[in-house]
mmCIF file of C-alpha atoms and ligand atoms in Angstrom:
data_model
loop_
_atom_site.group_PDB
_atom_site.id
_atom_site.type_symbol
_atom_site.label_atom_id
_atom_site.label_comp_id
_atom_site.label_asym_id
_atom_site.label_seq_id
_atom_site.Cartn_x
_atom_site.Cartn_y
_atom_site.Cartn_z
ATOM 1 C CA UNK A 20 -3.198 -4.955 -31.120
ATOM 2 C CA UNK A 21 -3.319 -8.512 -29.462
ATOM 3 C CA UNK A 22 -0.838 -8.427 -25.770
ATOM 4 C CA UNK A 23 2.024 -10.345 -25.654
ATOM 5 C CA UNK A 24 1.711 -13.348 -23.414
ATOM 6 C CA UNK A 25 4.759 -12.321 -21.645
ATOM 7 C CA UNK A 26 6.051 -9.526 -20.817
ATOM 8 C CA UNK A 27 9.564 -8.948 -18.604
ATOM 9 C CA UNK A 28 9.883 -5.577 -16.390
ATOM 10 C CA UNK A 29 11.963 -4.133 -14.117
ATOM 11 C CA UNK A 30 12.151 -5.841 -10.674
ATOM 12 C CA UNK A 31 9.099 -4.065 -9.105
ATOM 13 C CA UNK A 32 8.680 -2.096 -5.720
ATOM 14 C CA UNK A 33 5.517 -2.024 -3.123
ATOM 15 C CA UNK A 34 5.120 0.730 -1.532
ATOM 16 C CA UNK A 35 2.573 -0.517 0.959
ATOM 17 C CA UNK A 36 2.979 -3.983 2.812
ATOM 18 C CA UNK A 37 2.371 -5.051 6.483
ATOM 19 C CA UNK A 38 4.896 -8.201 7.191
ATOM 20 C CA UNK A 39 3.627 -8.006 11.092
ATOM 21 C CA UNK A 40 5.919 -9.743 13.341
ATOM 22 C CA UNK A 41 6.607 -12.768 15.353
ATOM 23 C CA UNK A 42 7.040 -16.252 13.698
ATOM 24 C CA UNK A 43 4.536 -15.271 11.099
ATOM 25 C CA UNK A 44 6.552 -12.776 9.479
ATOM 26 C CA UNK A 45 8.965 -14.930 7.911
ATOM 27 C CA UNK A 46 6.334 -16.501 5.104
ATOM 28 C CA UNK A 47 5.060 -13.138 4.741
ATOM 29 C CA UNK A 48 8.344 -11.769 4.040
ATOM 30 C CA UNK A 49 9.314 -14.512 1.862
ATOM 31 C CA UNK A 50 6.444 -13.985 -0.343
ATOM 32 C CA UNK A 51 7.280 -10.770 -0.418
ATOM 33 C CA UNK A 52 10.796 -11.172 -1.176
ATOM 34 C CA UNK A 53 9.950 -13.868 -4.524
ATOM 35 C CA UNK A 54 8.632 -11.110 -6.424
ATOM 36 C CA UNK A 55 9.685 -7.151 -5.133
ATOM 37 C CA UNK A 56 12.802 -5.829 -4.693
ATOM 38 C CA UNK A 57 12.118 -3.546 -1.871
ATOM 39 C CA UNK A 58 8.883 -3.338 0.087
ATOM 40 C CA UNK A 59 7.652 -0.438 2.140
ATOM 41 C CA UNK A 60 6.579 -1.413 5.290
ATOM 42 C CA UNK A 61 4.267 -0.221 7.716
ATOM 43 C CA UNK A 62 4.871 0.339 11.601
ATOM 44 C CA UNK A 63 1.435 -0.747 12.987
ATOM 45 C CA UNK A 64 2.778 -3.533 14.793
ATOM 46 C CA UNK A 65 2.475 -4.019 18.694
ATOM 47 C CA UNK A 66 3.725 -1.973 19.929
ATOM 48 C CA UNK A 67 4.237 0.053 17.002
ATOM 49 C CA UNK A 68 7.587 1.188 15.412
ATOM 50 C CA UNK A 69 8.735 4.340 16.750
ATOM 51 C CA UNK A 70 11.918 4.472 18.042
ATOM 52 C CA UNK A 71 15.330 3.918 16.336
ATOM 53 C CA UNK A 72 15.635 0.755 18.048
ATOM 54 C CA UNK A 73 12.337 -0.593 17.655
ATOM 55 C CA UNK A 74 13.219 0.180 13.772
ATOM 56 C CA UNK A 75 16.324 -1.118 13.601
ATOM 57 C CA UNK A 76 15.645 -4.771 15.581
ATOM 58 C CA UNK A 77 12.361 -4.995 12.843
ATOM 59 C CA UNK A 78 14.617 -4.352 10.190
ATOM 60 C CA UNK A 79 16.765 -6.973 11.254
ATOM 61 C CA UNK A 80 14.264 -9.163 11.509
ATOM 62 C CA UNK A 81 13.233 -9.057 8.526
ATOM 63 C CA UNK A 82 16.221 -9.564 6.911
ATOM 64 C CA UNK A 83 16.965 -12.620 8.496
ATOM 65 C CA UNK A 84 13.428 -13.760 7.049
ATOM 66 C CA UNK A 85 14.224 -12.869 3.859
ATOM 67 C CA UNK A 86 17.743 -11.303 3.144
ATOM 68 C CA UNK A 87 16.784 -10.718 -0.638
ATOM 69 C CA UNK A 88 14.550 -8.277 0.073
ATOM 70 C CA UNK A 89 14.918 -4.592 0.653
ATOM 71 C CA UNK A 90 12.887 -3.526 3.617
ATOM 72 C CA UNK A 91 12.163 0.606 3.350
ATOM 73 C CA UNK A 92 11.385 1.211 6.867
ATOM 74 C CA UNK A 93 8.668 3.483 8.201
ATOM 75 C CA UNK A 94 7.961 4.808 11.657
ATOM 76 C CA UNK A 95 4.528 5.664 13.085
ATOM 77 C CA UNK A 96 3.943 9.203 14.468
ATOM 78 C CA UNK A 97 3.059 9.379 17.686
ATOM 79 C CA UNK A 98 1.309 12.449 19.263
ATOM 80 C CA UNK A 99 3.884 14.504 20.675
ATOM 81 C CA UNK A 100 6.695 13.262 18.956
ATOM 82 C CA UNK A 101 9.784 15.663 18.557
ATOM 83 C CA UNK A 102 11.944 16.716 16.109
ATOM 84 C CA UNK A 103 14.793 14.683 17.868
ATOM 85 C CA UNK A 104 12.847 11.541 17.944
ATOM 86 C CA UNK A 105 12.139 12.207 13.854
ATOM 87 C CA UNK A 106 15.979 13.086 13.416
ATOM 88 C CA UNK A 107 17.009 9.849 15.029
ATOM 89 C CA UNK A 108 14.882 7.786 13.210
ATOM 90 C CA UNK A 109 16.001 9.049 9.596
ATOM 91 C CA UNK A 110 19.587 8.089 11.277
ATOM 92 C CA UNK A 111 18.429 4.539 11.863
ATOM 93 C CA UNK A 112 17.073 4.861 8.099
ATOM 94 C CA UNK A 113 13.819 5.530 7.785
ATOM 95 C CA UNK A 114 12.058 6.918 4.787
ATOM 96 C CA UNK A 115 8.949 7.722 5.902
ATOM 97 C CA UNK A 116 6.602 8.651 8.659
ATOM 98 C CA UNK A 117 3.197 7.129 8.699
ATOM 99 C CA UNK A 118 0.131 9.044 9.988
ATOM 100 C CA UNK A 119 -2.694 7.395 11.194
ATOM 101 C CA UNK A 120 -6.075 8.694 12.524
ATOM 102 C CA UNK A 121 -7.274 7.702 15.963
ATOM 103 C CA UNK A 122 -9.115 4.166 15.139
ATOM 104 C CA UNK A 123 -9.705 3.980 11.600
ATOM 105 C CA UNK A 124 -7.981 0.686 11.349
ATOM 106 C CA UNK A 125 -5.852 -1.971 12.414
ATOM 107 C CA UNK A 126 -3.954 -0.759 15.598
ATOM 108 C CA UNK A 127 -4.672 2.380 15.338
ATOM 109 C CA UNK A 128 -5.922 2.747 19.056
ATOM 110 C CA UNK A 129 -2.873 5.426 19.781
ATOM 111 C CA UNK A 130 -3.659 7.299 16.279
ATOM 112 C CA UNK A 131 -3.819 10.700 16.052
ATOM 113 C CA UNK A 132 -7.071 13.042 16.889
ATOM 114 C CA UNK A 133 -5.595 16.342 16.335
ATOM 115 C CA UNK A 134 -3.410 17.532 13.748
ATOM 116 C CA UNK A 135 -2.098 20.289 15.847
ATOM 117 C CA UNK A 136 -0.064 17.494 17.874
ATOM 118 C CA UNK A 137 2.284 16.234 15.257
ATOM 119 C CA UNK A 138 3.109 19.883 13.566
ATOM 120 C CA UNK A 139 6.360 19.481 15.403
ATOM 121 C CA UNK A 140 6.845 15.900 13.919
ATOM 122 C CA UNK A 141 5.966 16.572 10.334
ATOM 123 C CA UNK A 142 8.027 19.789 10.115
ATOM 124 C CA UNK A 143 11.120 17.773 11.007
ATOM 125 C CA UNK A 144 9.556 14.722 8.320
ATOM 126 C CA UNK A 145 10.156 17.918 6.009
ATOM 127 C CA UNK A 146 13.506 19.248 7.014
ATOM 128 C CA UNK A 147 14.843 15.818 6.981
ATOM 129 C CA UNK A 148 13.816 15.082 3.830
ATOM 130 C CA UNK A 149 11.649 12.295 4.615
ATOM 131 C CA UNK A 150 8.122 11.123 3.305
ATOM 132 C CA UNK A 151 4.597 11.641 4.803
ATOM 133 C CA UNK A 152 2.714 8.973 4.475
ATOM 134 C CA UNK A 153 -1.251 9.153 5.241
ATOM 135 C CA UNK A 154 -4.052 7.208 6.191
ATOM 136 C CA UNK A 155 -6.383 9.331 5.092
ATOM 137 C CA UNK A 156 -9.542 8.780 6.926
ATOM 138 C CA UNK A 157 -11.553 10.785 9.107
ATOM 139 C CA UNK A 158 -12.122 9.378 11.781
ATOM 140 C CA UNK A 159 -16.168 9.321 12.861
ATOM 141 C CA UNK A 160 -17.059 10.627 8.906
ATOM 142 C CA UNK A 161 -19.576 8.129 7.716
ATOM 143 C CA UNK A 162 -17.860 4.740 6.680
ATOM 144 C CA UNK A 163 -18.007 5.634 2.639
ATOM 145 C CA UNK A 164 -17.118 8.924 3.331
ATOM 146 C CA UNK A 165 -14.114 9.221 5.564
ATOM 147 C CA UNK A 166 -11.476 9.539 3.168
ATOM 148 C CA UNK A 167 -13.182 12.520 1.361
ATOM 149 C CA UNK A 168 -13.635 14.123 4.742
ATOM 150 C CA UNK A 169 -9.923 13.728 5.142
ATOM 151 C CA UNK A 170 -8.842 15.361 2.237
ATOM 152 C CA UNK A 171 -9.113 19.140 3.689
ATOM 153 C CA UNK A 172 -6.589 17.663 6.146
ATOM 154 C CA UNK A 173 -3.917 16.617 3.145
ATOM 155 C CA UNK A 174 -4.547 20.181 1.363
ATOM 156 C CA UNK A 175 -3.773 21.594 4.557
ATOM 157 C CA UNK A 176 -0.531 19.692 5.522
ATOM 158 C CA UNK A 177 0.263 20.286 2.270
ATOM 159 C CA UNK A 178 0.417 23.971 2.207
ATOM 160 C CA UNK A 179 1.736 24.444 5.708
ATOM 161 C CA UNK A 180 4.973 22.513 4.497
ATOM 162 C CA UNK A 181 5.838 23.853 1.238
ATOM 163 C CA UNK A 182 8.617 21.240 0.583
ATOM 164 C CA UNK A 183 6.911 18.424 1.889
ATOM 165 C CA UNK A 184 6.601 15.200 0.414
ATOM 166 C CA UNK A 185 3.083 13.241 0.805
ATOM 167 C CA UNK A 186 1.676 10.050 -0.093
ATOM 168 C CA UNK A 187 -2.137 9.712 0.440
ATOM 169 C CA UNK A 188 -1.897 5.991 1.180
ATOM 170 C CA UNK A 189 -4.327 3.549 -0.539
ATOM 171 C CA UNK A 190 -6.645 5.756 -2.562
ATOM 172 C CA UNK A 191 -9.742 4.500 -2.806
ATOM 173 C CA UNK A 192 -12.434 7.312 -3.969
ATOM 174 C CA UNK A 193 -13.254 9.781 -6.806
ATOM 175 C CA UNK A 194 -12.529 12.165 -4.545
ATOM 176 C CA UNK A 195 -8.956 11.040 -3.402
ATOM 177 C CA UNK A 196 -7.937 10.770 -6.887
ATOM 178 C CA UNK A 197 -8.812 14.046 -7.817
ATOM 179 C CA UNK A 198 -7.248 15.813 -4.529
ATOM 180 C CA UNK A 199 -4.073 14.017 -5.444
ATOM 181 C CA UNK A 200 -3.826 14.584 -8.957
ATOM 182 C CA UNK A 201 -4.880 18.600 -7.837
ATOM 183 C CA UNK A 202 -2.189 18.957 -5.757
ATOM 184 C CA UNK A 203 1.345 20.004 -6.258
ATOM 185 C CA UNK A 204 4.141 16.980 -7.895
ATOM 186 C CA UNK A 205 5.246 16.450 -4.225
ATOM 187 C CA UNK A 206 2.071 14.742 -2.987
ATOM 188 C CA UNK A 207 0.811 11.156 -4.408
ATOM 189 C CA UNK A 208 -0.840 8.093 -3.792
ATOM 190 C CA UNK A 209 -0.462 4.926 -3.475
ATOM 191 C CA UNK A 210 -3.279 2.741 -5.133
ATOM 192 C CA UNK A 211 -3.888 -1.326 -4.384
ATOM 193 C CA UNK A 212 -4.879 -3.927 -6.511
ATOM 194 C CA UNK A 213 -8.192 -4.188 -4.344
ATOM 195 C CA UNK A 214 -8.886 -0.662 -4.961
ATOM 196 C CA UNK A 215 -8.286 -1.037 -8.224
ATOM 197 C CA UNK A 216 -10.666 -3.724 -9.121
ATOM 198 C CA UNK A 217 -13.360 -4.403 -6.609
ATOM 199 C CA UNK A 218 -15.808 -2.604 -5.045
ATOM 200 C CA UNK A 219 -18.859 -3.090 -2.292
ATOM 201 C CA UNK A 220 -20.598 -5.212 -4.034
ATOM 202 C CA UNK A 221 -17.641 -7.533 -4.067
ATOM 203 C CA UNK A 222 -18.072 -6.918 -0.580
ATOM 204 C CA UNK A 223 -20.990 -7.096 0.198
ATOM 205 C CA UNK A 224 -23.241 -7.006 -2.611
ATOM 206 C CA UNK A 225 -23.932 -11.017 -2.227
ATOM 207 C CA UNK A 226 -22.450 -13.119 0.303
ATOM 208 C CA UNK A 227 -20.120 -11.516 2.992
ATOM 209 C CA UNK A 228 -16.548 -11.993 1.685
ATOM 210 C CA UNK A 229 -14.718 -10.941 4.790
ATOM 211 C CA UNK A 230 -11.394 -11.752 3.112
ATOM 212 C CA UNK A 231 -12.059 -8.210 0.896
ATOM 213 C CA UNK A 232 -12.886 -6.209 4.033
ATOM 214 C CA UNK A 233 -10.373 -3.772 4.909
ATOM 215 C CA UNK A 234 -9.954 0.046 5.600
ATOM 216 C CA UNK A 235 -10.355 1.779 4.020
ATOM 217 C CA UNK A 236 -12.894 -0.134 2.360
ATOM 218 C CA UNK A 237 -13.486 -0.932 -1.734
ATOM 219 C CA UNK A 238 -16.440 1.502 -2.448
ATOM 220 C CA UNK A 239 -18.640 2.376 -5.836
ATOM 221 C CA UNK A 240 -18.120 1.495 -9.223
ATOM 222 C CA UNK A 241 -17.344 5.432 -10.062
ATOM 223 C CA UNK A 242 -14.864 5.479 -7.472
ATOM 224 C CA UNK A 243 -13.287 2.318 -8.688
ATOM 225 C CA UNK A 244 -13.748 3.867 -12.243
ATOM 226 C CA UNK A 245 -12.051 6.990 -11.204
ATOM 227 C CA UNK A 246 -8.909 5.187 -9.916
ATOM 228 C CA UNK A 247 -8.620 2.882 -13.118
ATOM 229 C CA UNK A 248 -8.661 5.998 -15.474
ATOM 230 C CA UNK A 249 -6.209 7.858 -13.712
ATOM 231 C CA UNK A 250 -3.849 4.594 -13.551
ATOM 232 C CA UNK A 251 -4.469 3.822 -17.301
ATOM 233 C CA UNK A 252 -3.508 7.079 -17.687
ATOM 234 C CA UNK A 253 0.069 6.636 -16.643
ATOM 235 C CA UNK A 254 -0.336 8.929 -14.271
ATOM 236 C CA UNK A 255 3.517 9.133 -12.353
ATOM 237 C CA UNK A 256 1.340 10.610 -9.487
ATOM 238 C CA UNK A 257 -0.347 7.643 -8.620
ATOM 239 C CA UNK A 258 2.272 4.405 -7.930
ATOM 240 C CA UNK A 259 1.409 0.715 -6.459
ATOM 241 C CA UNK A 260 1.111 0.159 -3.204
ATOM 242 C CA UNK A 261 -0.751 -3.389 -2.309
ATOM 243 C CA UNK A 262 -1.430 -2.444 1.311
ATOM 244 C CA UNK A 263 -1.015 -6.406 1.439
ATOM 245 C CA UNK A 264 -2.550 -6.960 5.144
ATOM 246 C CA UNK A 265 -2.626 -10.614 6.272
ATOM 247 C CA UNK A 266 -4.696 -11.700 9.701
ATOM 248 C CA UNK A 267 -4.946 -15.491 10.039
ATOM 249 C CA UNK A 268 -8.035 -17.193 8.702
ATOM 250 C CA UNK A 269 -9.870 -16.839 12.167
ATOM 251 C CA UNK A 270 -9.197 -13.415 12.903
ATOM 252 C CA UNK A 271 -11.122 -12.314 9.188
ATOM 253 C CA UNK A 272 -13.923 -14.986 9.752
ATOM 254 C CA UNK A 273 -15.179 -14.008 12.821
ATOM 255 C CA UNK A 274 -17.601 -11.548 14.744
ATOM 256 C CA UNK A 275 -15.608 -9.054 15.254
ATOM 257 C CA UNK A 276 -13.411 -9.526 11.851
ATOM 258 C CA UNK A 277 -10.140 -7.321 11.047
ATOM 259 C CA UNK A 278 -9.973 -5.451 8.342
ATOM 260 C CA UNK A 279 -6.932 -6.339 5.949
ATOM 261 C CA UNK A 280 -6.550 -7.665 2.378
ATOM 262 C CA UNK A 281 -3.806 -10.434 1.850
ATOM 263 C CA UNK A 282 -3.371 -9.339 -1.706
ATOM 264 C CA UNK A 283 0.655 -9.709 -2.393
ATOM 265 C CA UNK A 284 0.724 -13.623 -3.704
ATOM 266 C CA UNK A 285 -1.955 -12.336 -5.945
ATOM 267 C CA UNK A 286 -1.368 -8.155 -6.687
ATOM 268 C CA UNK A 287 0.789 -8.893 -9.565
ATOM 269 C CA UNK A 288 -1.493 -11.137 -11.680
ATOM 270 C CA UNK A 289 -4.199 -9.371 -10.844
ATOM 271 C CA UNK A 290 -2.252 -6.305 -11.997
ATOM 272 C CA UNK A 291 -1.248 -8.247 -15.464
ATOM 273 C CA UNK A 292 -4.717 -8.934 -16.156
ATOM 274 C CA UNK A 293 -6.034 -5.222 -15.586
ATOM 275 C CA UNK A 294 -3.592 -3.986 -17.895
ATOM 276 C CA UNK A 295 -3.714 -6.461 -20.427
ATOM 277 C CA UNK A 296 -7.482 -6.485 -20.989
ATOM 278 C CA UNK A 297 -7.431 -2.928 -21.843
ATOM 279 C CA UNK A 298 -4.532 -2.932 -24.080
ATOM 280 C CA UNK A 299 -1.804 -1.536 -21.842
ATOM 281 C CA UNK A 300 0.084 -3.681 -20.783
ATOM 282 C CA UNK A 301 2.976 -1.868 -21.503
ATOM 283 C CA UNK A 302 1.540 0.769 -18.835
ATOM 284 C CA UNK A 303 2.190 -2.036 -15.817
ATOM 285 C CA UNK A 304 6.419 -1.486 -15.336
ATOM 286 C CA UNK A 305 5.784 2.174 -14.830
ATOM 287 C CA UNK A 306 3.144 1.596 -12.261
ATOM 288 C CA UNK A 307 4.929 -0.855 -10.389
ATOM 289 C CA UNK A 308 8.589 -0.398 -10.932
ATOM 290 C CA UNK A 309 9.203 3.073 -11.708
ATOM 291 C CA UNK A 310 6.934 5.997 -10.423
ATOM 292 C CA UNK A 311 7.313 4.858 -6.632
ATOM 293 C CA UNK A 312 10.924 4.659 -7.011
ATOM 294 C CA UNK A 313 11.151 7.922 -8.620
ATOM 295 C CA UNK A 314 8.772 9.771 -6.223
ATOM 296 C CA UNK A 315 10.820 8.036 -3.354
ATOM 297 C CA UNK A 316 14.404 9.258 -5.002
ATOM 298 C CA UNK A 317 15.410 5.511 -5.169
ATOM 299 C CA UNK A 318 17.372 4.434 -8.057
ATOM 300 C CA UNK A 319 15.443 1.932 -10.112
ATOM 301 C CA UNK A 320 15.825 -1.524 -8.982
ATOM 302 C CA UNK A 321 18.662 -4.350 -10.848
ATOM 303 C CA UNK A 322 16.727 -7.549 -12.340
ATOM 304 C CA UNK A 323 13.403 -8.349 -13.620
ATOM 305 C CA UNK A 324 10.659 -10.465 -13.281
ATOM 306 C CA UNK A 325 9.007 -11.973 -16.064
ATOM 307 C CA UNK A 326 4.740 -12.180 -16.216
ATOM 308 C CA UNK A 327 3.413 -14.917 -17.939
ATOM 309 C CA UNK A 328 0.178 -15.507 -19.669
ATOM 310 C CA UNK A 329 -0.766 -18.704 -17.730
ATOM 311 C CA UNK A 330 -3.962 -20.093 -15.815
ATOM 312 C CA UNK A 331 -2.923 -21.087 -12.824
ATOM 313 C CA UNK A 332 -5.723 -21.017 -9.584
ATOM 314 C CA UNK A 333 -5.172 -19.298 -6.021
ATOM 315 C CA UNK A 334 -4.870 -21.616 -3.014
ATOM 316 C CA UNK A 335 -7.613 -21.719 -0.749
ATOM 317 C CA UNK A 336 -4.971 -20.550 2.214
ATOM 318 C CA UNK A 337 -1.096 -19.654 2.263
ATOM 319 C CA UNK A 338 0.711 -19.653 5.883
ATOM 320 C CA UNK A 339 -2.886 -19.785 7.604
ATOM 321 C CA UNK A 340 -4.212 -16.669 5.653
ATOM 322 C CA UNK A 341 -6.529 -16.842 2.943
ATOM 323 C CA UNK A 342 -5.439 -15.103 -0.023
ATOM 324 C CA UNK A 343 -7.375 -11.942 -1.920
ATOM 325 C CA UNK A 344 -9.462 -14.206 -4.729
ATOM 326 C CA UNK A 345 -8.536 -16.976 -2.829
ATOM 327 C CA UNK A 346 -9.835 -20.330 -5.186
ATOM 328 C CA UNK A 347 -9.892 -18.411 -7.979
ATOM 329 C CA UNK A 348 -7.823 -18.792 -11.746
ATOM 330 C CA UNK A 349 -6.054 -16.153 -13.033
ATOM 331 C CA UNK A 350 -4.556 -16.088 -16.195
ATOM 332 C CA UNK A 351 -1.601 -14.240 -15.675
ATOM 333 C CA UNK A 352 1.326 -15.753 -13.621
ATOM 334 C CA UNK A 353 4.273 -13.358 -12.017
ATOM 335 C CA UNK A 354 7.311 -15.747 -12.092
ATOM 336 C CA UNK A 355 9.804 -15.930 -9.077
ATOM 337 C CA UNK A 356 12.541 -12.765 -9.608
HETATM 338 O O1 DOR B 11 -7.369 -2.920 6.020
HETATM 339 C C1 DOR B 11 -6.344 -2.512 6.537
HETATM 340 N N1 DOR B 11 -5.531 -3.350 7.217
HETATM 341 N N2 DOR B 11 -6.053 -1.228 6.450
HETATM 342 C C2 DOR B 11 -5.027 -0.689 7.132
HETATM 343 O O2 DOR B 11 -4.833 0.498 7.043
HETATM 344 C C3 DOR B 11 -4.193 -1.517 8.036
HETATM 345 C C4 DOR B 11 -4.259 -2.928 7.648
HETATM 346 C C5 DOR B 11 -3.713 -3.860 8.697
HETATM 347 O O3 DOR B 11 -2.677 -3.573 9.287
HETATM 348 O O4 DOR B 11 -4.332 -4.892 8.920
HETATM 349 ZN ZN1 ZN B 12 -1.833 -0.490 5.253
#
């Protein structure tokens, strides 16, 4: 059957965006804001989001960026952190608590080496009904292999706190995909649109592209394979997520480059164009509108956005950053909500 060339859904989520801070958050925010109707974003800014009032005066800021746009807030989990600090933080609405391993990516330097010291935090992430989210890498595993090496980690978590509810952040391996679809309804993942559709030798496999580089990083065509069948599958485990990651143009074309994918004025075509080619397009509102919300217990959002069959090509560079398949046409166009 031949795809419509446009298709209207529910005003989408994503459940994985960095807006960073300072006077570049505003254009991030507002790119944000023309096409989701709430964003989750991450803590790892300097210094990172953990207290209720480090939450609350990010929140704000945000809003005043981009006041049509819902910011979810998340808190980072520090080593040590108590139950009170976790109970105070779910008062100044948070939804989440993000875990991240000692130095497996961007600000990451006060990450977490041992499990052990955030029991205490994660068991009150569980009795206040919030979310565990993971960055599931181990950290010194071989580069391809650190998120598998993780996974024993998420099975344990998972079993320690029965009621728990876990997102393995950013899938990106055979292996991932299969812990998360093995494990019980309350544990998911969130999968990009990098992840989705690129792999190393996108990467690497010709020139350097350091705009693809991130953490962790797009890896084999079976891995990539594995992800696609298990979102063509309609698979309400597995929910979108863009892990959209700006660093100005310098900061990814250097030396010593940072690892971060600006994939949201992109994620949606991109996304139309996966689903499309295969025949399901119908497949994309639950992927990006529904599951997350539902896994989240968020009602779904008012509005919709309309995706257009339309060739249109990416700018070179958007508020100094330059965007995933930056230069490139696409042939599906996400209009403004
Ligand atoms: O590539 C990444 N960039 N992965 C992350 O986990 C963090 C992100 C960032 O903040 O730049
Ligand atoms: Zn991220």
């Amino acid at each position: 059957m031949r795809e419509p060339a446009e298709i209207e859904i529910r005003t989408p989520d994503d459940f994985h965006v960095h807006l960073r801070q300072g006077p570049a958050l505003s254009g991030y925010a507002r790119e944000a804001a023309r096409r989701f109707g709430r964003v989750l974003v991450m803590p790892n800014t300097l210094p990172p989001i953990a207290t209720p009032g480090e939450l609350a005066s990010y929140r704000a800021e945000i809003r005043s960026a981009a006041p049509e746009l819902t910011a979810l807030m998340t808190f980072k989990i520090q080593p040590g952190m108590d139950r009170a600090t976790v109970r105070s933080l779910r008062d100044a609405g948070a939804l989440a608590g993000k875990y991240y391993p000692l130095g497996v990516t961007t600000n990451s330097e006060d990450g977490i080496s041992d499990t052990d010291s955030v029991m205490d935090a994660v068991a009150a992430i569980e009795a206040e009904g919030l979310v565990l989210c993971i960055h599931g890498e181990e950290p010194g595993a071989e580069i391809l292999d650190r998120e598998r090496a993780f996974l024993p980690r998420l099975a344990h978590l998972a079993r320690s706190f029965p009621r728990l509810r876990i997102v393995l952040e950013h899938v990106s391996s055979a292996a991932g995909v299969e812990a998360v679809l093995a494990l019980p309804e309350r544990v998911a993942g969130t999968v990009t649109v990098h992840h989705l559709l690129y792999t190393m030798d996108d990467l690497i496999g010709g020139r350097l592209d350091p705009h693809l580089f991130c953490k962790p990083v797009v890896k084999t065509r079976a891995d990539r394979s594995a992800l696609q069948r298990a979102v063509l599958d309609g698979n309400r485990k597995l929910f979108f997520g863009s892990d959209s990651a700006p660093h100005p143009r310098s900061a990814k074309e250097s030396a010593q480059g940072e690892a971060g994918v600006y994939a949201m004025p992109v994620s949606l075509p991109l996304l139309a164009g996966f689903f499309a080619e295969r025949g399901a397009l119908d497949r994309i509102e639950d992927f990006v509108s529904r599951f997350g919300a539902e896994f989240y217990g968020l009602p779904p959002n008012g509005g919709s956005l309309r995706l257009r069959r339309a060739r249109w090509t990416v700018p070179e560079e958007i508020d100094g950053v330059v965007p995933l398949a930056a230069g490139r046409e696409m042939a599906w166009r996400a209009l403004d909500r």
